[in-house]
Amino acid sequence: MSPTELPHPVTPAWVADAVFYQIFPDRFARSGRVTGLNLQPWGSPPTIHGYMGGDLWGVAERLDHIASLGVTAIYFCPVFQSASNHRYHTHDYFRVDPMLGGNEALRHLLDEAHARGIRVVLDGVFNHASRGFFQFHDLLEQGEASAYRDWFHVEGWPLHAYDDTRPANYQAWWGMRALPKFNTANPAVREFLLSVGEYWVRFGIDGWRLDVPNEIDDDDFWREFRRRVKAINPDAYIVGEIWGDAHRWLAGDQFDAVMNYHFARPCLGFFGARTLNHAVSEASGMGRVDPMDAPAFARRIGEVTRMYHPEVVRAQLNLLDSHDTARFLTAAGGDATAFRLASVFQMTYVGAPCIYAGDEVGLPGGPDPDCRRAFPWHDEASWDRGTLEMLQKLTAARHAAPALRRGELRFTHAEGEALVYARELEEQAAYVALNAAQAAARLPLTGVRPGPYRDALSGQPYNLGGDTELDVPARGALVLVPA
């Protein structure tokens, strides 16, 4: 069955117009309001176990920076109580971690963000909990007599949650004892997790990013999750972390979209082709990425664009990197022009672009935990102002030109290291010319709708129509939007 033959999915209309910003809470901003903690110095090398003390009060204090980027939605890595700096080891699903400021800080942040027109999506970790999760802790204390024995997948007794020399005797995520896997076949577990999904949407969040949802191998669970969440807020966004083929979850009855790693890989392969650092990609979630030329890139992006129903494609979360991969800048061998060119494509492509906090100022980072460095508020001299200003221009152009958000994508030229394409929406169109070569190039624009245009990056005006050629700088781009 082709994507266009699938049942017609309905996704939240606002997502196609959104610009997302991903925040890893412990590393974004420390307010100073949460005290009495043993913290690493802000900006010190990140470690697996150490905390830097970023909190949600700090995020609220930095919302003006986020808004200045043209961001209209924030995706947070987990915020619930947990004994880990990444908080994928959930202790309490109904309590924001006190280190982050607790529920009060999230309430404040939601109010401040919503007042600026910024939506908030939280990370839902429903496949597994932690050793500190009350029901699992009861299992450790009470053994076979535990009231919660059937909440998990027990394979034998006794359980060994901390002794790696002995069998754990329970299922855990990728065998990691710290992450006991829920038994979602248990009605009590299902109801508990579904109630978490409902609770925070009622609290005011605007959607869920679902952690490893494919590992809850139960479509009925996710169908019910969608029904419950959408009954409270039909505009809530449900986006899954699926790295491979996601057709199973994107037929309109489970998720709205997925994190689009199919988009990220060819962007790294084409824009970073000259400087790829294979070691850092292979050591992280991205895996090996090989260099691509413009024709191969256009073919692959064409496949990605046609992969799912058009309604889903418009709601995809298009990222260049994340907390699970090396930073794009580092994976591209430190070449800032590679990240800038990829960002031009990201901001002018179909779907919702997502900036990983720190990328906008040139923050580097290798595989986990290095990709989770603290935002360098303390060292603005290190900021890549050129990248920051370029992203601000790109998001402004995206918001101003409906064709860049909702137009059909049509490649008109892909040769060597040069790419030209149109975004066409009814009577409006925008045109993008990308030159990834080391020398300036004269690139063809074909079938341009007549009218005045301006380059969103330089501000230069153009009066165009029909077929023409334009000069594009080395490692540069033109983003032509209606003037």
Coordinates of C-alpha atoms in Angstrom, one line a residue:
M1 CA 0.0 0.0 0.0
S2 CA 1.5 3.4 -1.0
P3 CA 1.4 6.3 1.5
T4 CA -1.4 8.0 -0.5
E5 CA -3.6 4.9 -0.1
L6 CA -3.4 4.8 3.7
P7 CA -6.3 6.0 5.8
H8 CA -6.1 9.8 5.8
P9 CA -4.2 10.8 9.0
V10 CA -5.2 14.0 10.8
T11 CA -2.3 15.8 12.4
P12 CA -2.3 19.0 14.4
A13 CA -2.4 21.9 12.0
W14 CA 0.0 24.0 14.0
V15 CA 2.9 21.6 13.6
A16 CA 3.5 22.3 9.9
D17 CA 4.0 26.0 10.8
A18 CA 6.2 25.4 13.9
V19 CA 9.9 25.8 14.6
F20 CA 10.9 23.5 17.4
Y21 CA 13.8 23.8 20.0
Q22 CA 15.0 20.7 21.9
I23 CA 16.2 21.3 25.4
F24 CA 18.1 18.8 27.6
P25 CA 17.0 20.4 31.0
D26 CA 20.1 19.7 33.1
R27 CA 22.3 21.5 30.6
F28 CA 20.3 24.5 29.4
A29 CA 20.2 27.2 32.1
R30 CA 20.7 27.3 35.9
S31 CA 18.4 29.8 37.7
G32 CA 20.0 29.7 41.1
R33 CA 16.6 29.2 42.7
V34 CA 17.2 25.5 43.3
T35 CA 19.9 25.3 46.0
G36 CA 21.7 22.8 48.3
L37 CA 22.9 20.6 45.5
N38 CA 26.2 19.0 44.6
L39 CA 26.7 20.3 41.1
Q40 CA 29.5 20.2 38.5
P41 CA 30.7 23.7 37.5
W42 CA 28.6 25.0 34.7
G43 CA 30.3 24.3 31.4
S44 CA 32.6 21.6 32.7
P45 CA 33.0 18.5 30.6
P46 CA 29.7 16.5 30.8
T47 CA 29.8 13.2 32.5
I48 CA 27.5 10.2 32.7
H49 CA 26.5 10.7 36.3
G50 CA 27.2 14.3 37.2
Y51 CA 24.6 17.1 37.4
M52 CA 25.1 20.7 36.1
G53 CA 21.9 21.9 37.6
G54 CA 19.9 23.4 34.8
D55 CA 16.2 23.8 35.8
L56 CA 12.9 24.9 34.4
W57 CA 13.1 28.3 36.1
G58 CA 16.3 28.9 34.1
V59 CA 14.5 27.9 30.9
A60 CA 11.7 30.5 31.7
E61 CA 14.4 33.1 32.2
R62 CA 15.8 32.4 28.8
L63 CA 12.6 32.4 26.8
D64 CA 13.4 35.7 25.2
H65 CA 16.5 34.1 23.6
I66 CA 14.4 31.1 22.4
A67 CA 11.7 33.4 21.0
S68 CA 14.3 35.5 19.3
L69 CA 15.2 32.4 17.3
G70 CA 11.7 32.3 15.9
V71 CA 11.0 29.2 18.0
T72 CA 7.3 28.4 18.4
A73 CA 7.5 25.0 20.3
I74 CA 9.9 23.4 22.7
Y75 CA 10.5 19.7 23.0
F76 CA 12.0 18.8 26.4
C77 CA 13.9 15.7 27.3
P78 CA 12.3 14.1 30.4
V79 CA 11.5 16.4 33.3
F80 CA 10.0 14.0 35.9
Q81 CA 11.7 13.0 39.1
S82 CA 14.6 10.7 38.4
A83 CA 18.1 9.7 39.7
S84 CA 19.9 10.5 36.5
N85 CA 20.9 13.8 34.8
H86 CA 19.0 12.7 31.6
R87 CA 15.9 11.6 33.6
Y88 CA 15.0 8.6 31.4
H89 CA 15.1 6.7 34.7
T90 CA 11.7 7.8 36.0
H91 CA 10.9 7.7 39.7
D92 CA 7.6 9.6 39.8
Y93 CA 5.6 10.2 36.7
F94 CA 3.3 12.8 38.4
R95 CA 6.1 15.0 39.8
V96 CA 8.5 17.2 38.0
D97 CA 12.0 16.7 39.4
P98 CA 12.5 19.0 42.4
M99 CA 16.0 19.7 41.0
L100 CA 14.2 21.2 38.0
G101 CA 11.9 23.3 40.2
G102 CA 9.1 20.9 40.7
N103 CA 5.5 21.2 39.3
E104 CA 5.5 24.8 40.2
A105 CA 8.3 25.6 37.8
L106 CA 6.7 23.7 35.0
R107 CA 3.4 25.6 35.6
H108 CA 5.3 28.9 35.5
L109 CA 7.2 27.9 32.4
L110 CA 4.0 26.8 30.5
D111 CA 2.4 30.1 31.4
E112 CA 5.4 32.1 30.2
A113 CA 5.9 30.1 27.1
H114 CA 2.2 30.1 26.1
A115 CA 2.1 33.9 26.6
R116 CA 4.8 34.1 23.9
G117 CA 3.0 31.7 21.6
I118 CA 5.4 28.9 22.3
R119 CA 4.0 25.4 22.8
V120 CA 5.6 22.8 25.1
V121 CA 6.0 19.1 24.3
L122 CA 7.3 16.7 27.0
D123 CA 9.2 13.4 26.7
G124 CA 7.1 10.4 27.8
V125 CA 9.2 7.4 28.9
F126 CA 6.5 4.6 29.1
N127 CA 8.4 1.5 28.1
H128 CA 10.4 1.3 31.3
A129 CA 10.7 2.9 34.7
S130 CA 13.7 2.9 37.1
R131 CA 14.8 1.0 40.2
G132 CA 13.6 3.9 42.2
F133 CA 10.1 3.8 40.8
F134 CA 7.8 3.0 43.8
Q135 CA 6.2 -0.1 42.3
F136 CA 9.5 -1.6 41.3
H137 CA 11.1 -0.7 44.7
D138 CA 8.2 -2.6 46.4
L139 CA 9.1 -5.6 44.2
L140 CA 12.7 -5.4 45.4
E141 CA 11.6 -5.1 49.0
Q142 CA 8.8 -7.7 49.1
G143 CA 9.9 -10.2 46.4
E144 CA 7.2 -12.6 45.3
A145 CA 4.8 -11.1 47.9
S146 CA 4.9 -7.7 46.2
A147 CA 1.5 -6.2 45.2
Y148 CA 3.2 -5.1 42.1
R149 CA 4.8 -8.3 41.0
D150 CA 2.9 -8.4 37.7
W151 CA 3.8 -4.8 36.8
F152 CA 7.1 -6.0 35.4
H153 CA 8.5 -9.0 33.5
V154 CA 9.9 -11.2 36.3
E155 CA 11.8 -14.3 35.1
G156 CA 13.0 -15.8 38.3
W157 CA 13.8 -15.1 42.0
P158 CA 15.4 -13.4 43.7
L159 CA 15.9 -10.3 41.7
H160 CA 19.4 -8.8 41.4
A161 CA 18.9 -5.2 40.6
Y162 CA 22.4 -4.0 41.5
D163 CA 24.7 -7.1 41.3
D164 CA 25.9 -7.5 37.8
T165 CA 27.6 -10.8 38.6
R166 CA 24.2 -12.5 38.9
P167 CA 21.2 -12.7 36.6
A168 CA 18.8 -9.8 37.0
N169 CA 15.8 -12.1 36.7
Y170 CA 13.7 -9.4 35.2
Q171 CA 13.5 -7.7 31.7
A172 CA 15.1 -4.3 31.4
W173 CA 15.6 -1.9 28.5
W174 CA 18.5 -3.3 26.5
G175 CA 19.4 -5.4 29.5
M176 CA 20.2 -2.3 31.6
R177 CA 19.2 -3.2 35.2
A178 CA 18.5 0.4 36.0
L179 CA 15.6 0.4 33.5
P180 CA 13.0 -2.3 34.4
K181 CA 10.6 -2.8 31.5
F182 CA 6.9 -2.4 32.3
N183 CA 4.4 -5.2 31.7
T184 CA 2.0 -3.2 29.6
A185 CA -0.2 -6.3 29.1
N186 CA -1.3 -5.8 32.7
P187 CA -4.4 -3.7 32.8
A188 CA -3.3 -1.8 35.9
V189 CA 0.0 -0.8 34.2
R190 CA -1.8 0.3 31.1
E191 CA -4.2 2.4 33.0
F192 CA -1.4 3.9 35.1
L193 CA 0.6 5.0 32.0
L194 CA -2.5 6.2 30.1
S195 CA -3.4 8.3 33.1
V196 CA 0.0 9.9 33.0
G197 CA -0.5 10.8 29.4
E198 CA -3.9 12.4 30.3
Y199 CA -2.7 14.2 33.5
W200 CA 0.0 16.3 31.9
V201 CA -2.1 17.2 28.9
R202 CA -4.8 18.5 31.3
F203 CA -2.0 20.3 33.1
G204 CA -1.4 22.2 29.9
I205 CA 1.4 20.6 27.9
D206 CA 0.9 20.6 24.1
G207 CA 2.0 17.1 23.3
W208 CA 4.2 14.1 23.9
R209 CA 7.4 12.9 22.4
L210 CA 7.4 9.1 23.0
D211 CA 10.7 7.4 24.0
V212 CA 11.4 4.1 22.3
P213 CA 7.6 3.5 21.7
N214 CA 8.3 0.6 19.3
E215 CA 9.4 -1.4 22.3
I216 CA 5.8 -1.3 23.6
D217 CA 4.9 -3.8 20.8
D218 CA 1.2 -3.2 21.2
D219 CA -0.7 -1.1 18.7
D220 CA -3.9 -1.2 20.8
F221 CA -2.0 0.5 23.7
W222 CA -0.9 3.4 21.4
R223 CA -4.3 3.6 19.8
E224 CA -5.8 4.1 23.3
F225 CA -3.1 6.5 24.2
R226 CA -4.0 8.6 21.2
R227 CA -7.7 8.5 22.0
R228 CA -7.2 9.5 25.6
V229 CA -4.8 12.4 24.8
K230 CA -6.7 13.7 21.8
A231 CA -10.0 13.6 23.8
I232 CA -8.5 16.2 26.1
N233 CA -6.7 18.3 23.5
P234 CA -7.3 17.4 19.8
D235 CA -4.4 19.6 18.9
A236 CA -1.9 17.8 21.1
Y237 CA 1.1 16.6 19.1
I238 CA 2.2 12.9 19.5
V239 CA 5.6 12.2 18.0
G240 CA 7.5 9.0 18.3
E241 CA 11.2 8.2 18.5
I242 CA 11.3 5.7 15.7
W243 CA 14.6 5.5 13.9
G244 CA 13.6 3.2 11.1
D245 CA 10.4 2.5 9.1
A246 CA 7.4 3.9 11.0
H247 CA 4.5 3.1 8.7
R248 CA 3.0 0.9 11.4
W249 CA 2.5 3.8 13.7
L250 CA 1.6 6.5 11.2
A251 CA -1.6 5.3 9.7
G252 CA -3.6 8.0 11.6
D253 CA -4.6 5.9 14.6
Q254 CA -1.4 6.1 16.7
F255 CA 1.3 8.8 16.3
D256 CA 1.1 12.1 14.3
A257 CA 4.7 11.9 13.2
V258 CA 8.2 10.6 14.2
M259 CA 11.6 12.1 14.8
N260 CA 12.9 12.3 11.3
Y261 CA 16.3 10.7 11.4
H262 CA 15.8 9.7 7.7
F263 CA 16.1 13.4 7.1
A264 CA 19.1 14.0 9.3
R265 CA 21.4 11.3 7.7
P266 CA 21.4 12.6 4.1
C267 CA 21.8 16.1 5.3
L268 CA 25.0 15.1 7.1
G269 CA 26.1 13.1 4.1
F270 CA 25.7 15.9 1.6
F271 CA 26.4 19.1 3.4
G272 CA 29.2 17.5 5.5
A273 CA 30.5 15.3 2.7
R274 CA 34.0 17.0 2.6
T275 CA 34.7 16.8 6.3
L276 CA 32.7 13.9 7.7
N277 CA 34.1 12.6 11.0
H278 CA 32.9 9.0 10.7
A279 CA 34.1 7.9 14.2
V280 CA 31.8 10.3 16.1
S281 CA 28.7 9.3 14.0
E282 CA 29.4 5.6 14.2
A283 CA 29.8 5.9 18.0
S284 CA 26.3 7.5 18.4
G285 CA 22.8 6.8 17.2
M286 CA 23.3 8.2 13.7
G287 CA 25.5 5.3 12.6
R288 CA 27.8 5.4 9.6
V289 CA 27.0 8.2 7.1
D290 CA 28.7 8.2 3.8
P291 CA 29.3 11.2 1.6
M292 CA 26.7 12.1 -1.0
D293 CA 26.6 14.3 -4.1
A294 CA 23.7 16.5 -5.0
P295 CA 21.9 14.0 -7.3
A296 CA 22.1 11.3 -4.6
F297 CA 20.9 13.7 -2.0
A298 CA 17.9 14.9 -4.1
R299 CA 17.0 11.2 -4.8
R300 CA 17.1 10.3 -1.1
I301 CA 15.2 13.4 0.1
G302 CA 12.6 12.7 -2.6
E303 CA 12.2 9.2 -1.1
V304 CA 12.0 10.6 2.4
T305 CA 9.4 13.2 1.3
R306 CA 7.2 10.5 -0.3
M307 CA 7.7 7.9 2.5
Y308 CA 4.5 8.7 4.4
H309 CA 1.2 10.3 3.8
P310 CA 1.6 14.0 2.9
E311 CA -0.3 15.0 6.1
V312 CA 2.3 13.1 8.2
V313 CA 5.3 14.5 6.2
R314 CA 4.1 18.0 7.0
A315 CA 4.1 17.1 10.8
Q316 CA 7.5 15.3 10.8
L317 CA 10.0 16.5 13.4
N318 CA 13.0 17.3 11.2
L319 CA 16.2 17.3 13.2
L320 CA 19.9 17.6 12.3
D321 CA 21.1 16.1 15.6
S322 CA 19.8 15.4 19.1
H323 CA 20.9 14.3 22.6
D324 CA 21.3 10.8 21.2
T325 CA 23.8 11.8 18.4
A326 CA 27.0 13.7 18.0
R327 CA 26.3 17.4 17.3
F328 CA 26.0 17.9 13.5
L329 CA 28.9 20.4 13.7
T330 CA 31.2 17.8 15.2
A331 CA 30.0 15.0 13.0
A332 CA 30.8 17.3 10.1
G333 CA 34.4 17.7 11.3
G334 CA 33.8 21.1 12.8
D335 CA 32.8 22.7 9.5
A336 CA 30.4 25.5 10.4
T337 CA 29.5 26.0 6.8
A338 CA 28.2 22.4 6.7
F339 CA 25.8 23.1 9.6
R340 CA 24.7 26.4 8.1
L341 CA 23.9 24.9 4.7
A342 CA 22.1 22.0 6.3
S343 CA 20.1 24.5 8.4
V344 CA 19.1 26.4 5.2
F345 CA 17.7 23.1 3.8
Q346 CA 16.1 22.2 7.2
M347 CA 14.3 25.5 7.4
T348 CA 13.1 25.4 3.8
Y349 CA 12.0 21.8 3.7
V350 CA 8.6 20.2 4.4
G351 CA 7.8 19.5 8.1
A352 CA 8.7 21.1 11.4
P353 CA 12.4 21.9 11.8
C354 CA 13.9 21.3 15.3
I355 CA 17.0 23.1 16.6
Y356 CA 18.9 21.3 19.3
A357 CA 19.7 23.9 22.0
G358 CA 23.3 25.1 21.6
D359 CA 23.5 24.4 17.8
E360 CA 22.5 28.0 17.1
V361 CA 25.7 29.3 18.8
G362 CA 28.1 26.7 17.4
L363 CA 28.3 24.4 20.5
P364 CA 30.3 21.3 19.6
G365 CA 29.8 17.8 21.0
G366 CA 30.8 14.2 20.2
P367 CA 28.8 11.1 21.2
D368 CA 26.9 10.9 24.5
P369 CA 27.6 12.4 27.0
D370 CA 29.7 15.0 25.1
C371 CA 26.6 16.0 23.0
R372 CA 25.0 17.1 26.2
R373 CA 27.3 20.0 27.1
A374 CA 26.0 22.9 29.0
F375 CA 24.8 25.9 27.0
P376 CA 27.6 28.5 27.1
W377 CA 25.7 31.4 28.7
H378 CA 28.9 32.2 30.6
D379 CA 31.0 32.5 27.5
E380 CA 29.2 34.5 24.9
A381 CA 32.6 35.3 23.3
S382 CA 32.6 31.7 22.0
W383 CA 29.2 32.0 20.3
D384 CA 29.1 31.6 16.5
R385 CA 27.2 34.9 15.8
G386 CA 27.1 34.2 12.1
T387 CA 25.2 30.9 12.6
L388 CA 22.9 32.5 15.2
E389 CA 22.0 35.5 12.9
M390 CA 21.5 33.2 9.9
L391 CA 19.1 31.0 11.8
Q392 CA 17.1 34.0 12.9
K393 CA 16.8 35.1 9.3
L394 CA 15.8 31.7 8.2
T395 CA 13.1 31.2 10.8
A396 CA 11.8 34.7 10.0
A397 CA 11.6 33.9 6.3
R398 CA 9.8 30.6 7.1
H399 CA 7.2 32.3 9.3
A400 CA 6.7 35.1 6.7
A401 CA 6.4 32.8 3.6
P402 CA 3.6 30.2 3.7
A403 CA 5.2 28.5 0.7
L404 CA 8.3 27.6 2.8
R405 CA 6.1 25.9 5.4
R406 CA 3.3 24.3 3.3
G407 CA 4.4 24.4 -0.3
E408 CA 5.1 21.4 -2.5
L409 CA 8.8 20.6 -2.9
R410 CA 10.1 20.4 -6.4
F411 CA 13.8 19.9 -7.2
T412 CA 14.8 21.7 -10.4
H413 CA 18.6 21.2 -10.4
A414 CA 20.9 18.7 -8.7
E415 CA 24.4 18.4 -10.1
G416 CA 27.8 18.0 -8.5
E417 CA 27.6 20.0 -5.2
A418 CA 24.7 22.3 -6.3
L419 CA 21.0 22.0 -5.5
V420 CA 18.1 24.2 -6.6
Y421 CA 14.5 23.6 -5.6
A422 CA 11.1 25.3 -5.4
R423 CA 8.4 25.4 -2.7
E424 CA 5.1 26.1 -4.4
L425 CA 1.8 26.9 -2.7
E426 CA -1.1 28.0 -4.8
E427 CA -0.1 31.4 -6.3
Q428 CA 3.0 31.8 -4.1
A429 CA 6.4 30.3 -4.4
A430 CA 9.9 30.4 -2.9
Y431 CA 13.1 29.3 -4.4
V432 CA 16.3 28.0 -2.8
A433 CA 19.7 27.6 -4.4
L434 CA 22.4 25.8 -2.4
N435 CA 26.1 25.7 -3.4
A436 CA 28.1 23.2 -1.3
A437 CA 31.2 23.6 -3.5
Q438 CA 34.4 25.5 -2.5
A439 CA 34.0 28.0 -5.4
A440 CA 31.2 30.3 -6.3
A441 CA 28.7 29.0 -8.9
R442 CA 26.2 30.3 -11.3
L443 CA 23.1 28.2 -10.8
P444 CA 19.9 27.9 -12.9
L445 CA 16.5 28.8 -11.7
T446 CA 13.7 27.4 -14.0
G447 CA 10.0 28.1 -14.1
V448 CA 10.1 31.0 -11.7
R449 CA 6.8 32.6 -11.1
P450 CA 7.2 36.3 -12.2
G451 CA 7.5 38.9 -9.5
P452 CA 9.7 40.7 -7.0
Y453 CA 11.8 38.5 -4.6
R454 CA 14.4 39.1 -2.0
D455 CA 17.1 36.8 -0.6
A456 CA 16.2 36.2 3.0
L457 CA 19.9 35.8 3.9
S458 CA 21.4 38.9 2.3
G459 CA 18.3 41.1 1.8
Q460 CA 19.2 41.6 -1.8
P461 CA 16.2 42.2 -4.1
Y462 CA 15.5 40.4 -7.3
N463 CA 12.9 40.8 -10.1
L464 CA 12.5 37.3 -11.5
G465 CA 10.4 35.3 -13.9
G466 CA 10.7 32.3 -16.1
D467 CA 14.3 30.9 -16.5
T468 CA 17.4 32.6 -15.2
E469 CA 20.7 32.1 -13.6
L470 CA 22.0 33.5 -10.3
D471 CA 25.4 33.6 -8.7
V472 CA 25.7 31.7 -5.4
P473 CA 28.7 32.1 -3.1
A474 CA 31.0 29.2 -2.3
R475 CA 29.5 27.2 0.6
G476 CA 26.5 29.5 0.4
A477 CA 22.9 29.8 -0.5
L478 CA 20.1 32.0 -1.8
V479 CA 16.6 31.8 -0.2
L480 CA 14.3 33.7 -2.5
V481 CA 11.0 34.6 -0.9
P482 CA 8.3 37.0 -2.2
A483 CA 9.3 40.6 -1.6

